[in-house]
Structure formats: C-alpha cells, structure tokens
C-alpha cells in the first residue's frame, strides 16, 4: 500500500526528529481531493464519525458541464479531528480501501494480519466493524470470518476488561462527536442525495441544520419553519441574517407557523427535514400533522428523525421510563416508529425506508432513528 510506503515511520508512531510530536494529539485536518466512496456520504460518515472525525464531503458530478449526467462516485473529503498522527494514518490505511471497495484485487491471509494490526484499539468497537472487515478483505467470507472471530475473541476472553473498555468507550463517545452532529450529517446527506434544490426545515429550532444548508450552494431555496417566535429570533442571530451578502440572504427565509395547521406557504418544495420534532407533538394531534405534511405540503423527499426509546436503557442518568427531554410527549421504539411511518407512507403514496443514526447497539439499535420518505407519484 502506498500509504504504508510513504508514511511508514509515522504509521508506526515514530518520528526521527520529533518523537514528542508523534505522541501527542494534534488538531489535524485531512483533505482528500478525489476519493471514490461506494455507499455515498452516509457510509462515509458512518465510518469516520464514530471515530471522532467531523466530516465535510462534496460530491463530484460526472461532468460539471453536463449536470444531467448525474453524480460520479467521487468525492472531495475533509476530515478534522484532534488525534495522534499515527492514529489518523491507521484509520486511513484501513478505511480508504474500504470506501473504494475495489473488487478485483487478490487478498491473502496476510491481509487479515494487516487489518488486525492497523485496526488495533479501534476496529473491534467500531459500529461498522463487520462491513469494514468484509470490504477490506474483498468479500472473502472465510477470511472475514477469521478476522471477526479474532477481533471479538478478546472481548470474550476477559469480561472485566471488556466492561472497562466499554465504559471508557461510552464516556468518550460524547466527547468524540455529538449525536447532534451525526444527526445533522445524516439528514444533510439524505437531502443532498435526493437532489433537492428547494428545501424545508420544519421545526427548525435554532437553525443548526439551516446553517449547514446555507453553506451548501446546491440548496437554492431554504425555508425554516417553527412555532416559536423566540426560537426563530435565535435562529436569525445564529445565521447572522442581517449581515449576509444579498445573494445568500435571498436563499433563506424563516417562517413562523404551526405544523398542526394547513399552510399554503409549505407547498411545492423538493424536500423537507423534520428533525427531532414529531415527539414534541401531542399524540391526539398527530393526525393533523400527517395531513399538513403528507397531504398538503407533499415534498418529494422527507427526512424525519426521532429518538429511539429502546436506546434510553443505555443512558445511565435517565430514570427508567422517562424521556430524554421534558418537552417530549412520547418516544417511540423502533417498531412503533416504523409502523406509524409505514401506515402514513402507504396512505399518502410514499415509500419509506429506515436508517439508524449514531452508534448502533446490537440489541437496542441506535440512539436516533431516521425515516426517509419518497413520494411515489
Ligand atoms: N429541528 C431542530 C429543533 C428540534 S426541537 C433541531 O434538531 O435542533 C423541536 C422544535 O419543534 C422546537 O423548536 C419547537 O418549537 C418546534 N415545534 C414544536 N411544535 C411545533 C409545531 N406544532 N409546529 C412547528 N414547530 C413546532
């Protein structure tokens, strides 16, 4: 591998002249001008975000002169994190070929050794460890089984140590990257992939998603809607609407309104985000919200997120049976959210699929659940 040849000593955690620099965490920024990403931006994020990187990705079209040809599988990617250089190089050594997922390439048993060596300390606890292993070993099932068995055997060997690693992991999870950011990244990726130009952020709150949408010029018209005027003022501050250049200022609008009432201003958009909002609505009024969004506004794509109640068992500070926020009217299990979403989709001619957001627990799922609705007519 070219990476190992070019950065061999750094990959081993050594520096000829500046050993102390090799041992401390540095704020690093890695820019990769052209990166093939099979699985798109969502997969890219699911690889790097659990390791604590923040990810910026820009999709290349096949030919800028002919946008109609569609998107290529190449991306420009910027990763930032505070880490030791060796750690970053080990992540890249494993994950870049995983993203490429090049099939015709012979792999031998020594690739298992390389994977385990470069993956030491992070791969066995990575939520995507299976897919990483599968792709790194070029879909060779026998090698993959061997690698996974060896990755997990340490866990079984010493339960105390496994529990310690787990606790440390939980603690650092929050430092690594906030769930908020992952949610934002996933929603943004869905909206980008949908090709939407005109987008709604329903229940936009203080406008974190709006800021990200505004920073991406492929979104030509952005509308934030919230019932709370106070929250909208905060959003206007955060976005510094007053100070924006006129061309940017024209792209964004904030509207006060309730998602319980039909609103002609919301019709005709390509996509809508409804991020951590539905659980704030009164259950008896959900039917009204369904009509407002799916019958009247009817955007082609809807990305909706809500907490997964099952995952609450992992939050130690949360008393059993309580919600994550006192303004939540309910929190759904995965089965509850999915059956609600499937009913609403089929009644309104949408197709729906579900994606986990945040670190996934084998039994409990991920902390946030996302439904992506696509209009079928
Ligand atoms: N989407 C934002 C905010 C989530 S908090 C984020 O992810 O950060 C939920 C938001 O929904 C609050 O800002 C609240 O004011 C808004 N909200 C609650 N009920 C609403 C309703 N009926 N109509 C529109 N917005 C509503």
Coordinates of C-alpha atoms and ligand atoms in Angstrom, one line a residue:
X1 CA 0.0 0.0 0.0
X2 CA 1.2 3.4 -1.0
X3 CA 0.3 4.9 2.4
X4 CA 2.5 2.4 4.3
X5 CA 5.4 3.2 2.0
X6 CA 5.1 7.0 2.1
X7 CA 4.3 7.3 5.8
X8 CA 5.9 4.1 7.2
X9 CA 7.6 5.6 10.3
X10 CA 4.6 7.8 11.2
X11 CA 2.3 4.8 10.8
X12 CA 4.4 3.1 13.4
X13 CA 4.0 6.1 15.7
X14 CA 7.6 7.1 15.4
X15 CA 9.3 10.3 14.3
X16 CA 13.0 10.5 13.7
X17 CA 13.4 14.1 14.8
X18 CA 10.4 14.9 16.8
X19 CA 9.2 11.9 18.8
X20 CA 7.2 14.1 21.2
X21 CA 5.1 15.4 18.3
X22 CA 4.3 11.9 17.3
X23 CA 3.0 11.1 20.8
X24 CA 0.6 14.0 21.3
X25 CA -2.8 14.7 19.9
X26 CA -2.8 17.4 17.3
X27 CA -5.7 19.2 15.7
X28 CA -5.4 17.6 12.2
X29 CA -7.2 18.2 9.0
X30 CA -7.0 15.7 6.2
X31 CA -8.1 16.7 2.8
X32 CA -8.6 14.2 0.1
X33 CA -9.2 15.8 -3.2
X34 CA -10.7 12.8 -5.0
X35 CA -12.0 9.8 -3.1
X36 CA -14.1 7.1 -4.5
X37 CA -16.9 6.4 -2.0
X38 CA -19.1 3.4 -2.6
X39 CA -22.0 3.8 -0.3
X40 CA -22.0 7.5 -0.6
X41 CA -21.8 10.2 2.0
X42 CA -23.9 8.3 4.6
X43 CA -21.5 5.4 4.6
X44 CA -18.5 7.8 4.7
X45 CA -20.0 9.4 7.8
X46 CA -20.7 6.1 9.4
X47 CA -17.1 5.1 9.0
X48 CA -15.4 8.3 10.3
X49 CA -17.8 9.9 12.7
X50 CA -17.8 7.1 15.3
X51 CA -14.0 7.6 15.4
X52 CA -14.5 11.2 16.3
X53 CA -13.9 13.0 13.0
X54 CA -16.1 15.7 11.7
X55 CA -16.7 15.1 8.0
X56 CA -17.2 17.5 5.1
X57 CA -17.9 16.0 1.8
X58 CA -18.5 17.4 -1.6
X59 CA -19.9 15.1 -4.4
X60 CA -18.4 15.5 -7.9
X61 CA -20.7 15.3 -10.8
X62 CA -19.6 13.2 -13.7
X63 CA -19.1 16.3 -15.8
X64 CA -19.7 19.7 -14.5
X65 CA -20.7 20.9 -17.9
X66 CA -23.4 18.2 -18.1
X67 CA -25.2 18.1 -14.7
X68 CA -27.8 15.9 -16.4
X69 CA -25.3 13.0 -16.5
X70 CA -25.7 12.7 -12.7
X71 CA -23.2 12.3 -9.9
X72 CA -20.0 10.3 -10.1
X73 CA -18.8 8.1 -7.2
X74 CA -16.0 10.5 -6.4
X75 CA -16.0 12.9 -3.5
X76 CA -13.8 15.6 -2.1
X77 CA -13.5 15.0 1.6
X78 CA -12.2 16.9 4.6
X79 CA -11.8 15.1 7.9
X80 CA -10.9 17.0 11.1
X81 CA -10.1 15.7 14.5
X82 CA -7.7 16.1 17.4
X83 CA -5.6 12.9 17.3
X84 CA -2.2 11.5 17.1
X85 CA -0.9 11.4 13.6
X86 CA -0.3 7.6 13.9
X87 CA -4.0 7.1 14.8
X88 CA -5.2 9.0 11.8
X89 CA -2.9 7.2 9.4
X90 CA -4.1 3.8 10.7
X91 CA -7.7 4.8 10.2
X92 CA -7.0 5.9 6.7
X93 CA -4.9 2.9 5.9
X94 CA -7.9 0.7 6.7
X95 CA -10.8 2.9 5.7
X96 CA -9.7 4.3 2.3
X97 CA -9.7 0.9 0.6
X98 CA -13.0 0.1 2.4
X99 CA -14.6 3.2 0.8
X100 CA -13.2 2.3 -2.6
X101 CA -14.4 -1.3 -2.3
X102 CA -12.5 -2.4 -5.3
X103 CA -13.4 -6.0 -6.0
X104 CA -10.7 -7.3 -8.3
X105 CA -7.7 -7.5 -6.1
X106 CA -6.3 -10.6 -4.7
X107 CA -6.2 -10.9 -0.9
X108 CA -4.2 -13.4 1.0
X109 CA -4.1 -14.3 4.7
X110 CA -1.5 -11.6 5.4
X111 CA -4.3 -9.0 4.8
X112 CA -6.1 -10.3 7.9
X113 CA -2.9 -9.7 9.9
X114 CA -2.6 -6.2 8.4
X115 CA -6.2 -5.4 9.2
X116 CA -5.9 -6.6 12.8
X117 CA -2.7 -4.7 13.3
X118 CA -3.9 -1.4 11.8
X119 CA -7.3 -1.8 13.4
X120 CA -5.9 -2.4 16.9
X121 CA -7.6 -0.3 19.5
X122 CA -10.4 0.9 17.4
X123 CA -11.8 -1.6 14.9
X124 CA -13.2 -4.1 17.4
X125 CA -15.5 -1.4 18.9
X126 CA -16.4 0.3 15.7
X127 CA -20.1 0.1 14.9
X128 CA -19.3 -0.8 11.3
X129 CA -16.7 -3.4 12.1
X130 CA -18.4 -6.1 10.1
X131 CA -18.8 -4.1 6.9
X132 CA -15.2 -2.7 7.3
X133 CA -13.9 -6.2 7.6
X134 CA -16.0 -7.5 4.7
X135 CA -14.9 -4.8 2.4
X136 CA -11.3 -4.7 3.5
X137 CA -10.9 -8.4 2.8
X138 CA -12.6 -8.0 -0.5
X139 CA -15.7 -10.0 0.4
X140 CA -13.7 -13.2 1.0
X141 CA -16.0 -14.8 3.5
X142 CA -13.6 -17.2 5.0
X143 CA -11.0 -14.5 5.7
X144 CA -13.7 -12.3 7.0
X145 CA -15.0 -14.9 9.5
X146 CA -11.5 -15.4 10.7
X147 CA -10.8 -11.7 11.2
X148 CA -14.1 -11.1 13.0
X149 CA -13.5 -14.1 15.3
X150 CA -10.1 -12.8 16.2
X151 CA -11.4 -9.2 16.6
X152 CA -14.1 -10.3 19.1
X153 CA -12.2 -13.1 20.9
X154 CA -10.5 -10.5 23.1
X155 CA -14.0 -9.4 24.2
X156 CA -15.0 -12.8 25.3
X157 CA -11.6 -13.7 26.9
X158 CA -11.8 -11.2 29.7
X159 CA -15.2 -9.9 30.6
X160 CA -13.9 -7.4 33.1
X161 CA -11.6 -5.9 30.6
X162 CA -14.3 -5.8 28.1
X163 CA -16.6 -4.0 30.5
X164 CA -13.8 -1.5 31.2
X165 CA -13.2 -0.8 27.5
X166 CA -16.9 -0.5 27.1
X167 CA -17.3 2.1 29.9
X168 CA -14.4 4.1 28.6
X169 CA -15.9 4.0 25.2
X170 CA -19.3 5.3 26.5
X171 CA -17.6 8.1 28.3
X172 CA -15.6 9.2 25.3
X173 CA -18.5 8.7 23.0
X174 CA -19.9 12.0 23.9
X175 CA -16.6 13.8 23.5
X176 CA -16.0 12.1 20.2
X177 CA -18.7 13.6 18.3
X178 CA -22.1 14.8 19.4
X179 CA -25.1 12.8 18.4
X180 CA -26.5 16.2 17.2
X181 CA -23.8 16.5 14.7
X182 CA -24.2 12.9 13.4
X183 CA -28.0 13.6 13.0
X184 CA -27.3 16.7 11.1
X185 CA -24.8 15.0 8.9
X186 CA -27.2 12.1 8.1
X187 CA -30.1 14.4 7.3
X188 CA -27.9 16.6 5.2
X189 CA -26.7 13.6 3.3
X190 CA -30.2 12.4 2.5
X191 CA -31.2 15.9 1.3
X192 CA -28.1 16.1 -0.9
X193 CA -28.7 12.7 -2.3
X194 CA -32.3 13.5 -3.2
X195 CA -31.0 16.3 -5.5
X196 CA -33.4 18.7 -3.8
X197 CA -32.9 22.4 -4.6
X198 CA -35.8 23.9 -2.6
X199 CA -36.0 22.6 1.0
X200 CA -38.0 23.0 4.2
X201 CA -36.7 22.6 7.7
X202 CA -39.9 22.0 9.7
X203 CA -39.5 22.7 13.4
X204 CA -36.1 24.2 12.6
X205 CA -35.4 25.3 16.2
X206 CA -32.3 27.5 16.5
X207 CA -31.2 26.8 12.9
X208 CA -28.2 24.4 13.1
X209 CA -29.4 22.5 10.0
X210 CA -30.3 25.8 8.3
X211 CA -26.8 26.9 8.7
X212 CA -25.4 23.8 7.1
X213 CA -27.9 24.0 4.2
X214 CA -27.0 27.6 3.6
X215 CA -23.3 26.6 3.4
X216 CA -24.1 24.3 0.5
X217 CA -24.9 26.2 -2.6
X218 CA -26.8 23.3 -4.2
X219 CA -29.7 24.3 -2.0
X220 CA -31.1 27.3 -3.8
X221 CA -34.1 28.0 -1.5
X222 CA -34.2 27.2 2.2
X223 CA -37.2 27.7 4.4
X224 CA -37.1 27.3 8.2
X225 CA -40.4 26.9 10.0
X226 CA -41.0 26.9 13.7
X227 CA -44.0 27.6 16.0
X228 CA -41.9 29.6 18.5
X229 CA -41.0 33.2 17.5
X230 CA -38.4 33.3 20.2
X231 CA -36.6 30.3 18.7
X232 CA -36.8 31.9 15.3
X233 CA -35.1 35.0 16.6
X234 CA -32.3 32.9 17.9
X235 CA -32.0 31.2 14.5
X236 CA -31.8 34.6 12.8
X237 CA -29.0 35.5 15.2
X238 CA -27.1 32.3 14.7
X239 CA -27.4 32.6 10.9
X240 CA -26.4 36.3 11.1
X241 CA -29.2 37.0 8.6
X242 CA -28.6 40.8 8.8
X243 CA -25.0 40.6 7.8
X244 CA -25.4 38.1 4.9
X245 CA -24.4 39.0 1.4
X246 CA -27.6 39.7 -0.6
X247 CA -27.2 36.6 -2.8
X248 CA -27.0 34.4 0.3
X249 CA -29.7 36.3 2.1
X250 CA -32.1 35.7 -0.8
X251 CA -31.8 31.9 -0.4
X252 CA -33.2 31.7 3.1
X253 CA -36.4 32.5 4.8
X254 CA -37.7 32.0 8.3
X255 CA -41.5 31.5 8.8
X256 CA -43.5 31.3 12.0
X257 CA -46.2 28.7 11.8
X258 CA -47.6 25.5 13.3
X259 CA -47.3 22.1 11.7
X260 CA -50.8 21.4 13.0
X261 CA -52.4 23.7 10.5
X262 CA -52.5 23.5 6.8
X263 CA -50.2 26.1 5.4
X264 CA -50.1 27.0 1.7
X265 CA -46.6 28.5 2.1
X266 CA -45.2 25.0 2.6
X267 CA -46.4 23.5 -0.7
X268 CA -44.2 22.8 -3.7
X269 CA -40.8 22.0 -2.1
X270 CA -38.5 19.3 -3.2
X271 CA -37.6 18.0 0.3
X272 CA -38.4 18.5 4.0
X273 CA -36.4 17.8 7.1
X274 CA -38.3 17.1 10.3
X275 CA -35.6 16.7 12.8
X276 CA -36.5 15.7 16.4
X277 CA -39.9 17.4 16.1
X278 CA -42.6 14.7 15.9
X279 CA -42.1 13.7 19.5
X280 CA -43.0 17.2 20.6
X281 CA -46.4 17.0 19.1
X282 CA -49.5 15.9 21.1
X283 CA -50.5 12.4 20.1
X284 CA -54.1 13.3 19.5
X285 CA -52.9 15.9 17.1
X286 CA -50.6 13.7 15.1
X287 CA -53.2 13.1 12.5
X288 CA -53.4 16.8 11.8
X289 CA -49.6 17.0 11.4
X290 CA -49.8 14.0 9.0
X291 CA -52.2 15.8 6.7
X292 CA -50.3 19.0 6.8
X293 CA -47.1 17.3 5.8
X294 CA -48.0 14.3 3.6
X295 CA -51.3 15.6 2.0
X296 CA -50.8 19.3 1.6
X297 CA -47.1 20.2 1.7
X298 CA -46.2 16.9 -0.1
X299 CA -42.5 17.3 -0.7
X300 CA -40.8 14.6 -2.9
X301 CA -38.5 13.6 0.0
X302 CA -38.9 13.8 3.7
X303 CA -36.2 13.0 6.2
X304 CA -37.6 12.6 9.7
X305 CA -35.7 11.7 12.9
X306 CA -36.9 10.9 16.4
X307 CA -35.3 9.3 19.4
X308 CA -35.3 5.5 19.7
X309 CA -36.8 4.8 23.2
X310 CA -35.2 1.4 23.4
X311 CA -31.8 3.0 23.5
X312 CA -32.6 5.0 26.6
X313 CA -31.6 2.0 28.6
X314 CA -28.0 2.9 27.8
X315 CA -28.3 6.4 29.3
X316 CA -27.4 5.8 32.9
X317 CA -28.6 9.2 34.1
X318 CA -32.1 8.6 32.6
X319 CA -34.5 7.0 35.1
X320 CA -36.4 4.1 33.6
X321 CA -39.4 5.1 31.7
X322 CA -38.6 8.8 31.5
X323 CA -37.9 10.7 28.3
X324 CA -34.7 12.4 27.1
X325 CA -36.3 15.9 27.2
X326 CA -39.1 17.2 29.4
X327 CA -41.0 18.6 26.4
X328 CA -41.2 15.2 24.7
X329 CA -44.8 14.0 24.6
X330 CA -43.7 10.4 23.7
X331 CA -40.7 8.5 22.5
X332 CA -41.1 5.6 20.1
X333 CA -39.5 2.2 19.9
X334 CA -38.2 1.2 16.5
X335 CA -41.3 -1.0 15.9
X336 CA -43.6 1.9 16.9
X337 CA -42.0 4.5 14.7
X338 CA -41.8 2.1 11.8
X339 CA -45.4 1.0 11.9
X340 CA -46.5 4.6 12.2
X341 CA -44.3 5.7 9.3
X342 CA -45.4 2.7 7.1
X343 CA -49.0 3.5 7.6
X344 CA -48.6 7.2 6.9
X345 CA -46.5 6.4 3.8
X346 CA -48.9 3.9 2.3
X347 CA -51.9 6.2 3.0
X348 CA -50.2 9.0 1.2
X349 CA -48.3 7.3 -1.7
X350 CA -44.9 7.5 -0.3
X351 CA -42.3 4.8 0.1
X352 CA -40.3 4.7 3.3
X353 CA -37.0 3.3 4.5
X354 CA -35.3 3.5 7.8
X355 CA -31.7 4.3 8.8
X356 CA -30.0 4.2 12.2
X357 CA -28.2 7.4 13.4
X358 CA -25.4 7.2 16.0
X359 CA -23.6 4.2 17.4
X360 CA -25.7 1.1 17.0
X361 CA -26.2 -1.4 19.8
X362 CA -26.8 -4.9 18.6
X363 CA -29.9 -5.3 20.8
X364 CA -31.2 -1.8 21.3
X365 CA -30.5 -0.1 18.0
X366 CA -29.1 3.4 17.6
X367 CA -30.0 6.4 19.7
X368 CA -31.7 8.2 16.9
X369 CA -33.9 6.7 14.2
X370 CA -34.5 8.2 10.8
X371 CA -37.2 7.5 8.3
X372 CA -36.7 8.6 4.7
X373 CA -40.0 9.0 2.8
X374 CA -40.1 9.3 -1.0
X375 CA -43.2 10.4 -2.9
X376 CA -44.1 7.7 -5.4
X377 CA -46.5 9.6 -7.7
Ligands
LIG1 N1 -35.0 20.6 14.4 C1 -34.3 21.3 15.5 C2 -35.2 21.6 16.7 C3 -35.8 20.4 17.4 S1 -36.7 20.8 18.9 C4 -33.1 20.5 15.9 O1 -32.9 19.4 15.5 O2 -32.2 21.1 16.6 C5 -38.3 20.8 18.4 C6 -38.7 22.1 17.7 O3 -40.1 21.9 17.2 C7 -38.8 23.3 18.6 O4 -38.0 24.3 18.1 C8 -40.3 23.6 18.7 O5 -40.5 25.0 18.8 C9 -40.8 23.1 17.4 N2 -42.2 22.7 17.4 C10 -42.9 22.1 18.3 N3 -44.2 22.0 18.0 C11 -44.3 22.6 16.8 C12 -45.4 22.8 15.9 N4 -46.6 22.4 16.2 N5 -45.2 23.4 14.7 C13 -43.9 23.8 14.4 N6 -42.9 23.7 15.2 C14 -43.0 23.1 16.4

